[in-house]
Amino acid sequence: MTALLLIATPLTPLVFLIAVTMPRLRARALGLLWLAPLPGLACALTAAGADPFIVYARVRLTLVLDLPSALLLGGAALLWSAASVYVRSYIARDAQPRFAAWWLATMAGSLGVFVAGDLVSFYFVFALASLPAWGLVIHDRTPRAWSAGASYILLTVIGEAALLAGFALLAAFTPGDSLAMADVLPALATARLRDLAIAFLVIGFGLKAGLVPLHVWLPIAHPAAPMPASAVLSGAIIKAGIIGLIRFLPLEVTPAGWGEALAVIGFVTAFWGVAMGITQRNPKTVLAYSSVSQMGVVAAAIGMGLAAGIGTTPVSAAFYALHHILAKGALFLAVGVAASIGGRARWWVLGPAILLAMGFGGLPFTGGWLAKEAVKGELGEGLAGALSVLSAAGSTLLMLHFVRRLSLGWADDASSRPPIGMLLPWLALATAALILPWLLFPFAGGNLSAVLTPDALNKATRPVVVGLLLTVALLRWGERLPEVPGGDIIHPARRLLAGAAPLGGLLARAEALLRLWPVAGLALLLLTFALAFAMLGA
């Protein structure tokens, strides 16, 4: 049964994809889209810690699920299912088959990364989580969407190329034929080019997770994509980068210096996301920068865990990221609901949104508060502790800024109400983000009695109070802040390269070429198969 669930996790969305292409089955498949992620949820609930399932024994192509992966897989499956219900009411009916094709392919990769246990299968599903998402970004076919899609696919190809190089080095280090992570990663400890391999991995996974300066695709792609696509891009797909950092940088083989470097990158990312986010006017762009900031906190926790030799860090970081999957995915759905609701019914959006927003700053008794408590072992002392407190205050400021921008987007008609297919997924995910962390906190090594003491609650409240005071200042002087274009540093970089002949013309031709999905997609798939055949042939 465990093996069936491991296989069904990435395979079920692909079966639905085939059904969508068949006219006789298309309508039923679209109506049952929310079922496609449920084998992944069942897998997360029952298969964690079970023996790996070996698909191909010669090189140990493997499917496996550990506790950190199970936490992320369960959260991602819930988000994909809720967002799939949302799709039926949000996406125009005649556009649903086209949207579903990209949606299901991306879903298969997004869920598959959590069960892939070897280099070939992980690379394949990682690419599957990345490349088809281009179709989600450009779905509206507006000039803005096409431009965002071009930037997204260009950066994705760069990340995939870095990951390909890192995996090739890992395979070269391994003395035997096995490509299973459990056999490949121990060889990294004594490899001559260890630091180069780790650098490639950090670039590839850091780009997907949105770490500065590789974060620029998030605030470009999110505002252009339809609401359910933004929810899974920010909530689920970027976690492919997080699970990559957790799995491919194990404590036993990663030097402490790389942990310190990752912590520095993480904290820079956390504060950069806040600084850029408070200048934004579009609530979706604010949420995108919030995701940048929150993934910076996760990276800092992973880095500090590596530097300090904390063996529980993978589970703690995964628990923090699980909360982000649910809460951030819910808030993206809330933006769409807010645009179609008016009158007193607005509180169906505003009330839960305020709770979720304050949770990112660590407001006691929210799911976000427990998420921050889970990484206290990594981020609770010394300089890292001080930076973590400041980051929590910044998150409070940024998320209250989001609530304010959200409150400006209500429907003009006070009697307007959203379709039930949009309202229910939003409320379900919001409820899950508030309740599930309480149920899962003990599995992440948390102690509820320890975090419910008056002293612990007082410490958790302080950064929230600071964030509230900063929000008052932002309300008074925030309009004076210039709105930084989404993607921030990519815009001066484009101008710099455009003015540097012949690089400017080369970049323009490359970007125009990468607008064509078949070219970029085929190139990456050929690279994937080339890697697989090279490894198998070896």
Coordinates of C-alpha atoms in Angstrom, one line a residue:
M1 CA 0.0 0.0 0.0
T2 CA 2.8 2.4 0.8
A3 CA 4.5 1.8 -2.5
L4 CA 1.2 2.5 -4.3
L5 CA 0.8 5.8 -2.5
L6 CA 4.4 6.8 -3.3
I7 CA 3.8 6.1 -7.0
A8 CA 0.3 7.6 -7.1
T9 CA 1.5 10.9 -5.6
P10 CA 3.1 12.3 -8.8
L11 CA 1.3 9.9 -11.2
T12 CA -2.4 10.8 -10.4
P13 CA -2.1 14.4 -11.7
L14 CA -0.6 13.0 -14.9
V15 CA -3.5 10.5 -15.3
F16 CA -5.9 13.5 -14.9
L17 CA -3.8 15.3 -17.5
I18 CA -4.4 12.5 -20.0
A19 CA -8.1 12.6 -19.2
V20 CA -8.2 16.3 -19.8
T21 CA -6.9 15.8 -23.3
M22 CA -9.7 13.3 -24.1
P23 CA -13.0 14.9 -25.1
R24 CA -15.1 12.2 -23.6
L25 CA -13.5 12.5 -20.2
R26 CA -12.6 16.2 -20.2
A27 CA -15.7 17.5 -18.4
R28 CA -15.6 14.9 -15.7
A29 CA -11.8 15.3 -15.1
L30 CA -12.2 19.1 -14.8
G31 CA -15.0 18.7 -12.3
L32 CA -12.9 16.3 -10.2
L33 CA -9.7 18.2 -10.4
W34 CA -9.5 18.6 -6.6
L35 CA -9.1 14.8 -6.3
A36 CA -5.7 14.7 -8.1
P37 CA -3.6 15.8 -5.1
L38 CA -5.4 13.5 -2.5
P39 CA -3.1 10.5 -3.0
G40 CA -0.3 12.8 -2.0
L41 CA -2.2 13.7 1.2
A42 CA -2.8 10.1 2.0
C43 CA 0.8 9.4 1.4
A44 CA 1.9 12.1 3.8
L45 CA -0.4 10.7 6.4
T46 CA 0.6 7.1 6.2
A47 CA 3.9 6.6 4.4
A48 CA 6.4 8.8 6.4
G49 CA 9.3 6.7 7.6
A50 CA 8.3 3.6 5.6
D51 CA 10.9 1.6 3.7
P52 CA 12.0 3.2 0.4
F53 CA 10.3 1.8 -2.8
I54 CA 13.0 0.9 -5.3
V55 CA 11.8 1.5 -8.8
Y56 CA 14.9 0.3 -10.6
A57 CA 17.4 -1.7 -8.6
R58 CA 20.5 -1.3 -10.7
V59 CA 21.0 2.4 -10.0
R60 CA 18.5 2.5 -7.1
L61 CA 15.9 4.8 -8.6
T62 CA 13.9 5.3 -5.4
L63 CA 10.7 6.8 -4.0
V64 CA 10.9 7.6 -0.3
L65 CA 9.2 9.8 2.3
D66 CA 10.7 11.1 5.6
L67 CA 9.1 13.3 8.2
P68 CA 10.2 16.7 6.8
S69 CA 9.0 15.7 3.3
A70 CA 5.7 14.4 4.7
L71 CA 5.0 17.7 6.4
L72 CA 5.6 19.6 3.2
L73 CA 3.8 17.1 1.0
G74 CA 0.7 17.1 3.2
G75 CA 0.5 20.9 3.2
A76 CA 1.1 21.1 -0.5
A77 CA -1.5 18.5 -1.3
L78 CA -4.1 20.4 0.8
L79 CA -3.3 23.7 -1.0
W80 CA -3.4 22.1 -4.5
S81 CA -6.8 20.5 -3.7
A82 CA -8.3 23.7 -2.3
A83 CA -6.9 25.8 -5.2
S84 CA -8.3 23.2 -7.7
V85 CA -11.8 23.8 -6.3
Y86 CA -11.1 27.6 -6.7
V87 CA -10.1 27.1 -10.3
R88 CA -13.6 25.9 -11.3
S89 CA -15.1 29.2 -10.2
Y90 CA -12.3 31.6 -11.0
I91 CA -11.1 30.5 -14.5
A92 CA -13.4 31.0 -17.4
R93 CA -15.0 27.8 -18.5
D94 CA -13.7 27.8 -22.0
A95 CA -10.2 28.4 -20.8
Q96 CA -10.2 25.6 -18.1
P97 CA -8.9 22.8 -20.3
R98 CA -5.9 24.8 -21.4
F99 CA -5.3 26.0 -17.8
A100 CA -5.7 22.5 -16.4
A101 CA -3.1 21.0 -18.7
W102 CA -0.4 23.3 -17.2
W103 CA -1.9 23.0 -13.8
L104 CA -1.8 19.2 -13.6
A105 CA 1.7 18.9 -15.0
T106 CA 3.0 21.4 -12.5
M107 CA 1.1 19.7 -9.7
A108 CA 2.7 16.3 -10.6
G109 CA 6.2 17.9 -10.2
S110 CA 5.3 19.9 -7.1
L111 CA 4.1 16.8 -5.2
G112 CA 6.7 14.5 -6.8
V113 CA 9.7 16.4 -5.3
F114 CA 8.7 15.3 -1.8
V115 CA 8.9 11.6 -2.6
A116 CA 11.8 11.4 -5.1
G117 CA 14.7 9.6 -3.6
D118 CA 17.4 9.7 -6.3
L119 CA 19.1 12.2 -8.6
V120 CA 17.3 11.3 -11.8
S121 CA 13.7 11.2 -10.5
F122 CA 14.3 14.3 -8.4
Y123 CA 15.7 16.3 -11.3
F124 CA 12.8 15.2 -13.5
V125 CA 10.0 16.2 -11.1
F126 CA 11.9 19.4 -10.1
A127 CA 11.9 20.4 -13.7
L128 CA 8.2 19.3 -14.0
A129 CA 7.4 21.6 -11.0
S130 CA 9.2 24.5 -12.7
L131 CA 8.7 24.5 -16.5
P132 CA 5.0 23.9 -16.9
A133 CA 4.3 26.7 -14.4
W134 CA 5.2 29.1 -17.3
G135 CA 1.8 28.3 -18.8
L136 CA 0.2 29.3 -15.5
V137 CA 2.1 32.6 -15.4
I138 CA 1.1 33.6 -19.0
H139 CA -2.4 32.3 -18.9
D140 CA -4.1 35.7 -19.3
R141 CA -2.1 36.4 -22.5
T142 CA -1.6 40.1 -21.6
P143 CA 1.6 41.9 -22.5
R144 CA 2.4 41.9 -18.7
A145 CA 1.8 38.2 -18.5
W146 CA 4.0 37.5 -21.6
S147 CA 6.8 39.6 -20.1
A148 CA 6.5 37.9 -16.7
G149 CA 6.5 34.5 -18.4
A150 CA 9.7 35.4 -20.4
S151 CA 11.5 36.4 -17.2
Y152 CA 10.2 33.4 -15.3
I153 CA 11.3 30.8 -17.9
L154 CA 14.7 32.5 -18.4
L155 CA 15.5 32.4 -14.7
T156 CA 14.1 28.9 -14.4
V157 CA 16.4 27.6 -17.1
I158 CA 19.4 29.2 -15.2
G159 CA 18.3 27.4 -12.0
E160 CA 17.8 24.1 -13.8
A161 CA 21.2 24.4 -15.4
A162 CA 22.9 25.0 -12.0
L163 CA 21.1 22.1 -10.5
L164 CA 22.1 19.9 -13.5
A165 CA 25.7 20.8 -12.9
G166 CA 25.4 20.1 -9.2
F167 CA 23.8 16.7 -9.8
A168 CA 26.4 15.7 -12.4
L169 CA 29.1 16.4 -9.8
L170 CA 27.3 14.4 -7.2
A171 CA 27.0 11.5 -9.6
A172 CA 30.7 11.8 -10.4
F173 CA 31.7 11.7 -6.7
T174 CA 29.8 8.4 -6.1
P175 CA 32.0 5.3 -6.3
G176 CA 29.3 2.8 -7.2
D177 CA 26.4 2.8 -9.7
S178 CA 23.7 3.9 -7.2
L179 CA 22.0 7.3 -7.8
A180 CA 19.9 7.1 -4.6
M181 CA 20.4 10.2 -2.3
A182 CA 21.2 7.9 0.6
D183 CA 24.2 6.6 -1.4
V184 CA 25.2 9.7 -3.3
L185 CA 25.3 12.3 -0.5
P186 CA 27.8 10.6 1.9
A187 CA 30.4 10.8 -0.8
L188 CA 30.1 14.5 -0.9
A189 CA 31.9 14.9 2.4
T190 CA 35.3 13.9 1.0
A191 CA 34.8 15.0 -2.6
R192 CA 37.5 17.3 -4.2
L193 CA 34.9 19.6 -5.7
R194 CA 32.6 19.5 -2.8
D195 CA 32.3 23.3 -2.4
L196 CA 31.6 23.8 -6.1
A197 CA 28.9 21.1 -6.0
I198 CA 27.3 22.8 -3.0
A199 CA 27.5 26.2 -4.7
F200 CA 25.6 24.8 -7.7
L201 CA 23.0 23.2 -5.4
V202 CA 22.5 26.5 -3.4
I203 CA 22.0 28.4 -6.6
G204 CA 19.5 26.0 -8.1
F205 CA 17.5 25.5 -5.0
G206 CA 17.9 29.1 -3.8
L207 CA 16.5 30.4 -7.1
K208 CA 13.4 28.2 -6.7
A209 CA 13.0 29.2 -3.0
G210 CA 13.3 32.9 -3.9
L211 CA 16.5 33.8 -2.0
V212 CA 18.1 37.2 -2.8
P213 CA 19.4 37.9 -5.4
L214 CA 17.7 35.1 -7.2
H215 CA 14.2 36.1 -5.9
V216 CA 13.2 38.4 -8.7
W217 CA 10.9 35.9 -10.5
L218 CA 8.4 35.8 -7.5
P219 CA 7.3 39.5 -7.6
I220 CA 7.2 39.4 -11.4
A221 CA 5.3 36.2 -11.9
H222 CA 2.8 36.4 -9.0
P223 CA 0.9 39.6 -10.0
A224 CA 0.7 38.3 -13.6
A225 CA -0.6 34.9 -12.8
P226 CA -4.3 34.0 -12.1
M227 CA -5.2 33.9 -8.4
P228 CA -5.1 30.1 -7.9
A229 CA -1.8 29.9 -9.8
S230 CA -0.3 32.6 -7.6
A231 CA -1.4 30.6 -4.5
V232 CA 0.4 27.4 -5.5
L233 CA 3.4 29.3 -6.9
S234 CA 4.0 31.0 -3.6
G235 CA 2.6 28.3 -1.3
A236 CA 3.7 25.0 -2.8
I237 CA 6.1 25.3 -5.8
I238 CA 8.8 27.4 -4.0
K239 CA 8.9 24.6 -1.4
A240 CA 10.7 22.5 -4.0
G241 CA 13.7 24.7 -3.3
I242 CA 13.3 24.3 0.5
I243 CA 13.0 20.5 0.3
G244 CA 16.1 20.5 -1.9
L245 CA 18.1 22.5 0.6
I246 CA 17.0 20.1 3.4
R247 CA 17.7 16.9 1.5
F248 CA 20.9 17.8 -0.4
L249 CA 22.6 19.7 2.4
P250 CA 22.5 17.1 5.2
L251 CA 24.3 17.9 8.5
E252 CA 26.7 15.0 8.2
V253 CA 28.4 16.3 4.9
T254 CA 27.8 20.0 4.8
P255 CA 30.6 22.2 6.2
A256 CA 29.6 24.6 9.0
G257 CA 30.9 27.5 6.8
W258 CA 28.2 26.8 4.2
G259 CA 25.6 26.8 7.0
E260 CA 26.8 30.3 8.1
A261 CA 26.7 31.5 4.5
L262 CA 23.2 30.2 4.0
A263 CA 22.1 31.9 7.3
V264 CA 23.6 35.2 6.0
I265 CA 21.8 34.9 2.7
G266 CA 18.6 34.0 4.6
F267 CA 18.6 37.0 6.8
V268 CA 19.5 39.3 3.9
T269 CA 16.5 37.8 2.0
A270 CA 14.2 38.2 5.1
F271 CA 14.9 41.9 5.4
W272 CA 15.1 42.6 1.7
G273 CA 11.6 41.2 1.2
V274 CA 10.2 43.5 3.9
A275 CA 12.0 46.6 2.6
M276 CA 10.7 46.0 -1.0
G277 CA 7.3 44.8 0.0
I278 CA 6.2 47.9 2.0
T279 CA 6.6 50.0 -1.1
Q280 CA 4.2 47.9 -3.2
R281 CA 0.6 48.9 -3.9
N282 CA -0.7 45.6 -5.5
P283 CA -1.6 43.2 -2.7
K284 CA -0.4 40.2 -4.7
T285 CA 3.0 41.8 -5.1
V286 CA 3.1 42.5 -1.3
L287 CA 2.4 38.8 -0.7
A288 CA 5.1 37.8 -3.2
Y289 CA 7.7 39.9 -1.3
S290 CA 6.4 38.4 2.0
S291 CA 7.1 34.9 0.6
V292 CA 10.6 36.1 -0.3
S293 CA 11.0 37.3 3.3
Q294 CA 9.6 34.1 4.8
M295 CA 11.7 31.8 2.7
G296 CA 14.7 33.8 3.9
V297 CA 13.7 32.9 7.5
V298 CA 13.5 29.2 6.6
A299 CA 16.9 29.4 4.9
A300 CA 18.4 31.2 7.9
A301 CA 17.0 28.4 10.2
I302 CA 18.5 25.7 7.9
G303 CA 21.8 27.5 7.8
M304 CA 22.0 28.1 11.5
G305 CA 21.1 24.5 12.1
L306 CA 24.0 23.4 9.9
A307 CA 26.4 25.8 11.5
A308 CA 25.4 24.7 15.0
G309 CA 25.1 21.0 14.3
I310 CA 21.4 20.8 15.2
G311 CA 20.0 17.4 14.0
T312 CA 16.3 18.4 14.3
T313 CA 16.6 21.3 11.9
P314 CA 15.1 19.6 8.9
V315 CA 11.9 18.9 10.8
S316 CA 11.7 22.3 12.4
A317 CA 12.3 24.1 9.0
A318 CA 9.8 21.9 7.3
F319 CA 7.2 22.7 10.0
Y320 CA 7.8 26.4 9.5
A321 CA 7.5 26.0 5.7
L322 CA 4.3 24.0 6.2
H323 CA 2.6 26.9 7.9
H324 CA 3.7 29.1 5.1
I325 CA 2.1 26.8 2.5
L326 CA -1.3 27.0 4.1
A327 CA -1.4 30.6 5.2
K328 CA 0.2 32.2 2.2
G329 CA -1.8 30.0 -0.2
A330 CA -5.0 31.1 1.7
L331 CA -4.1 34.8 1.5
F332 CA -3.6 34.7 -2.2
L333 CA -7.1 33.1 -2.6
A334 CA -8.4 35.8 -0.3
V335 CA -7.4 38.5 -2.8
G336 CA -9.7 37.0 -5.4
V337 CA -12.5 36.6 -2.9
A338 CA -12.1 40.2 -1.7
A339 CA -12.6 41.5 -5.3
S340 CA -16.0 39.9 -5.5
I341 CA -17.5 40.6 -2.0
G342 CA -19.0 43.7 -0.5
G343 CA -20.9 45.0 2.5
R344 CA -20.7 43.4 5.9
A345 CA -19.8 40.1 4.2
R346 CA -16.3 41.5 3.8
W347 CA -15.5 40.2 7.3
W348 CA -15.6 36.7 5.8
V349 CA -12.3 37.8 4.3
L350 CA -10.9 40.5 6.5
G351 CA -11.3 38.7 9.9
P352 CA -9.4 35.5 8.9
A353 CA -6.9 37.5 6.8
I354 CA -5.9 39.7 9.8
L355 CA -5.3 36.6 11.9
L356 CA -3.2 34.9 9.2
A357 CA -1.3 38.1 8.6
M358 CA -0.5 38.7 12.2
G359 CA 0.6 35.0 12.4
F360 CA 3.5 35.7 10.1
G361 CA 4.8 38.1 12.8
G362 CA 4.3 35.4 15.5
L363 CA 1.1 36.6 17.2
P364 CA 0.5 34.2 20.1
F365 CA -2.0 31.4 19.5
T366 CA -1.8 31.6 15.7
G367 CA -0.2 28.9 13.5
G368 CA 2.6 31.3 12.6
W369 CA 3.4 31.7 16.3
L370 CA 4.0 27.9 16.6
A371 CA 6.0 28.0 13.4
K372 CA 8.4 30.6 14.9
E373 CA 8.6 28.6 18.1
A374 CA 9.6 25.5 16.2
V375 CA 12.8 27.2 14.9
K376 CA 13.7 28.8 18.2
G377 CA 16.5 26.2 18.6
E378 CA 18.1 27.6 15.5
L379 CA 17.1 31.3 15.7
G380 CA 16.5 31.9 19.4
E381 CA 19.9 33.0 20.7
G382 CA 22.6 35.6 20.1
L383 CA 22.8 37.6 16.9
A384 CA 20.6 35.2 15.1
G385 CA 17.9 35.6 17.8
A386 CA 18.1 39.4 17.6
L387 CA 17.8 39.3 13.8
S388 CA 14.9 36.8 14.1
V389 CA 13.0 39.2 16.4
L390 CA 13.6 42.1 14.0
S391 CA 12.4 39.9 11.1
A392 CA 9.2 39.1 13.0
A393 CA 8.5 42.8 13.6
G394 CA 9.2 43.4 9.9
S395 CA 6.8 40.6 8.9
T396 CA 4.1 42.1 11.1
L397 CA 4.6 45.5 9.4
L398 CA 4.6 44.0 5.9
M399 CA 1.5 41.8 6.5
L400 CA -0.5 44.6 8.0
H401 CA 0.5 46.6 4.9
F402 CA -1.0 43.8 2.9
V403 CA -4.3 43.9 4.9
R404 CA -4.5 47.6 4.2
R405 CA -4.0 47.1 0.4
L406 CA -6.5 44.2 0.5
S407 CA -9.1 46.3 2.1
L408 CA -8.9 48.8 -0.8
G409 CA -10.0 46.1 -3.3
W410 CA -13.6 45.3 -2.3
A411 CA -16.3 45.0 -4.8
D412 CA -18.2 48.3 -5.4
D413 CA -21.6 46.6 -5.0
A414 CA -22.4 46.0 -1.3
S415 CA -24.6 43.1 -2.2
S416 CA -21.9 41.4 -4.3
R417 CA -21.0 37.9 -3.1
P418 CA -18.3 35.5 -4.4
P419 CA -19.1 32.0 -5.8
I420 CA -19.2 29.4 -3.1
G421 CA -16.4 27.6 -5.1
M422 CA -14.1 30.5 -4.2
L423 CA -15.3 31.3 -0.7
L424 CA -15.1 27.7 0.7
P425 CA -11.5 27.0 -0.4
W426 CA -10.4 30.3 1.1
L427 CA -12.1 29.6 4.4
A428 CA -11.0 25.9 4.5
L429 CA -7.3 26.8 3.9
A430 CA -7.5 29.7 6.5
T431 CA -8.9 27.3 9.1
A432 CA -6.2 24.7 8.3
A433 CA -3.5 27.3 8.7
L434 CA -4.8 28.2 12.1
I435 CA -5.6 24.7 13.4
L436 CA -3.2 22.2 11.8
P437 CA 0.0 23.7 13.3
W438 CA -1.5 23.0 16.8
L439 CA -2.1 19.4 15.8
L440 CA 1.4 18.9 14.2
F441 CA 3.5 20.9 16.6
P442 CA 4.4 17.9 18.8
F443 CA 5.5 15.9 15.7
A444 CA 8.0 18.8 15.0
G445 CA 9.5 18.3 18.4
G446 CA 7.6 21.2 20.0
N447 CA 6.4 21.3 23.6
L448 CA 3.1 23.1 24.0
S449 CA 3.4 23.5 27.7
A450 CA 6.8 25.2 27.3
V451 CA 5.5 27.8 24.8
L452 CA 2.4 28.6 26.7
T453 CA 4.2 30.0 29.7
P454 CA 3.7 33.8 30.5
D455 CA 7.3 34.5 29.8
A456 CA 7.3 32.8 26.4
L457 CA 4.0 34.5 25.4
N458 CA 5.5 37.9 26.5
K459 CA 8.6 37.3 24.3
A460 CA 6.4 36.3 21.3
T461 CA 4.3 39.4 21.7
R462 CA 7.1 42.0 21.7
P463 CA 8.0 41.9 17.9
V464 CA 4.3 42.1 17.1
V465 CA 3.9 45.3 19.2
V466 CA 7.0 46.7 17.4
G467 CA 5.5 45.8 14.1
L468 CA 2.3 47.6 15.0
L469 CA 4.2 50.7 15.9
L470 CA 6.0 50.6 12.7
T471 CA 2.7 50.2 10.9
V472 CA 1.5 53.4 12.4
A473 CA 4.6 55.2 11.1
L474 CA 4.0 53.6 7.6
L475 CA 0.4 54.8 7.6
R476 CA 1.6 58.3 8.3
W477 CA 4.6 58.5 6.0
G478 CA 4.3 55.5 3.7
E479 CA 2.8 57.4 0.8
R480 CA 6.1 59.2 0.4
L481 CA 7.9 55.9 -0.3
P482 CA 8.5 55.4 -4.1
E483 CA 6.9 52.2 -5.4
V484 CA 9.8 49.9 -6.4
P485 CA 8.9 48.0 -9.6
G486 CA 8.2 44.3 -8.9
G487 CA 11.4 42.4 -9.4
D488 CA 13.5 45.3 -8.1
I489 CA 17.1 44.5 -9.0
I490 CA 16.2 42.8 -12.3
H491 CA 15.3 46.2 -13.9
P492 CA 18.6 48.0 -13.4
A493 CA 20.3 44.7 -14.4
R494 CA 18.4 44.6 -17.7
R495 CA 19.3 48.2 -18.4
L496 CA 22.9 47.5 -17.6
L497 CA 23.1 44.5 -19.9
A498 CA 21.0 46.2 -22.6
G499 CA 23.6 48.9 -22.8
A500 CA 26.6 46.5 -22.9
A501 CA 27.1 45.5 -26.6
P502 CA 27.0 42.8 -27.7
L503 CA 25.5 41.4 -24.5
G504 CA 22.4 43.5 -24.8
G505 CA 21.4 42.1 -28.2
L506 CA 22.3 38.6 -27.1
L507 CA 20.1 38.9 -24.0
A508 CA 17.2 40.3 -26.0
R509 CA 17.5 37.4 -28.5
A510 CA 17.7 34.9 -25.7
E511 CA 14.6 36.4 -23.9
A512 CA 12.7 36.4 -27.2
L513 CA 13.7 32.8 -27.8
L514 CA 12.6 31.7 -24.4
R515 CA 9.2 33.2 -24.9
L516 CA 8.6 30.1 -27.0
W517 CA 7.7 27.3 -24.5
P518 CA 8.5 24.4 -26.9
V519 CA 12.1 25.6 -27.3
A520 CA 12.8 26.1 -23.6
G521 CA 10.8 23.0 -22.6
L522 CA 12.4 20.8 -25.1
A523 CA 15.9 22.0 -24.2
L524 CA 15.4 21.2 -20.6
L525 CA 13.8 17.8 -21.2
L526 CA 16.7 16.9 -23.5
L527 CA 19.1 17.9 -20.7
T528 CA 17.1 15.8 -18.3
F529 CA 17.2 12.7 -20.5
A530 CA 20.8 13.3 -21.4
L531 CA 21.7 13.3 -17.7
A532 CA 19.6 10.2 -17.0
F533 CA 21.2 8.3 -19.9
A534 CA 24.7 9.4 -19.0
M535 CA 24.2 8.2 -15.4
L536 CA 22.6 4.9 -16.4
G537 CA 25.2 4.3 -19.0
A538 CA 28.0 4.9 -16.5

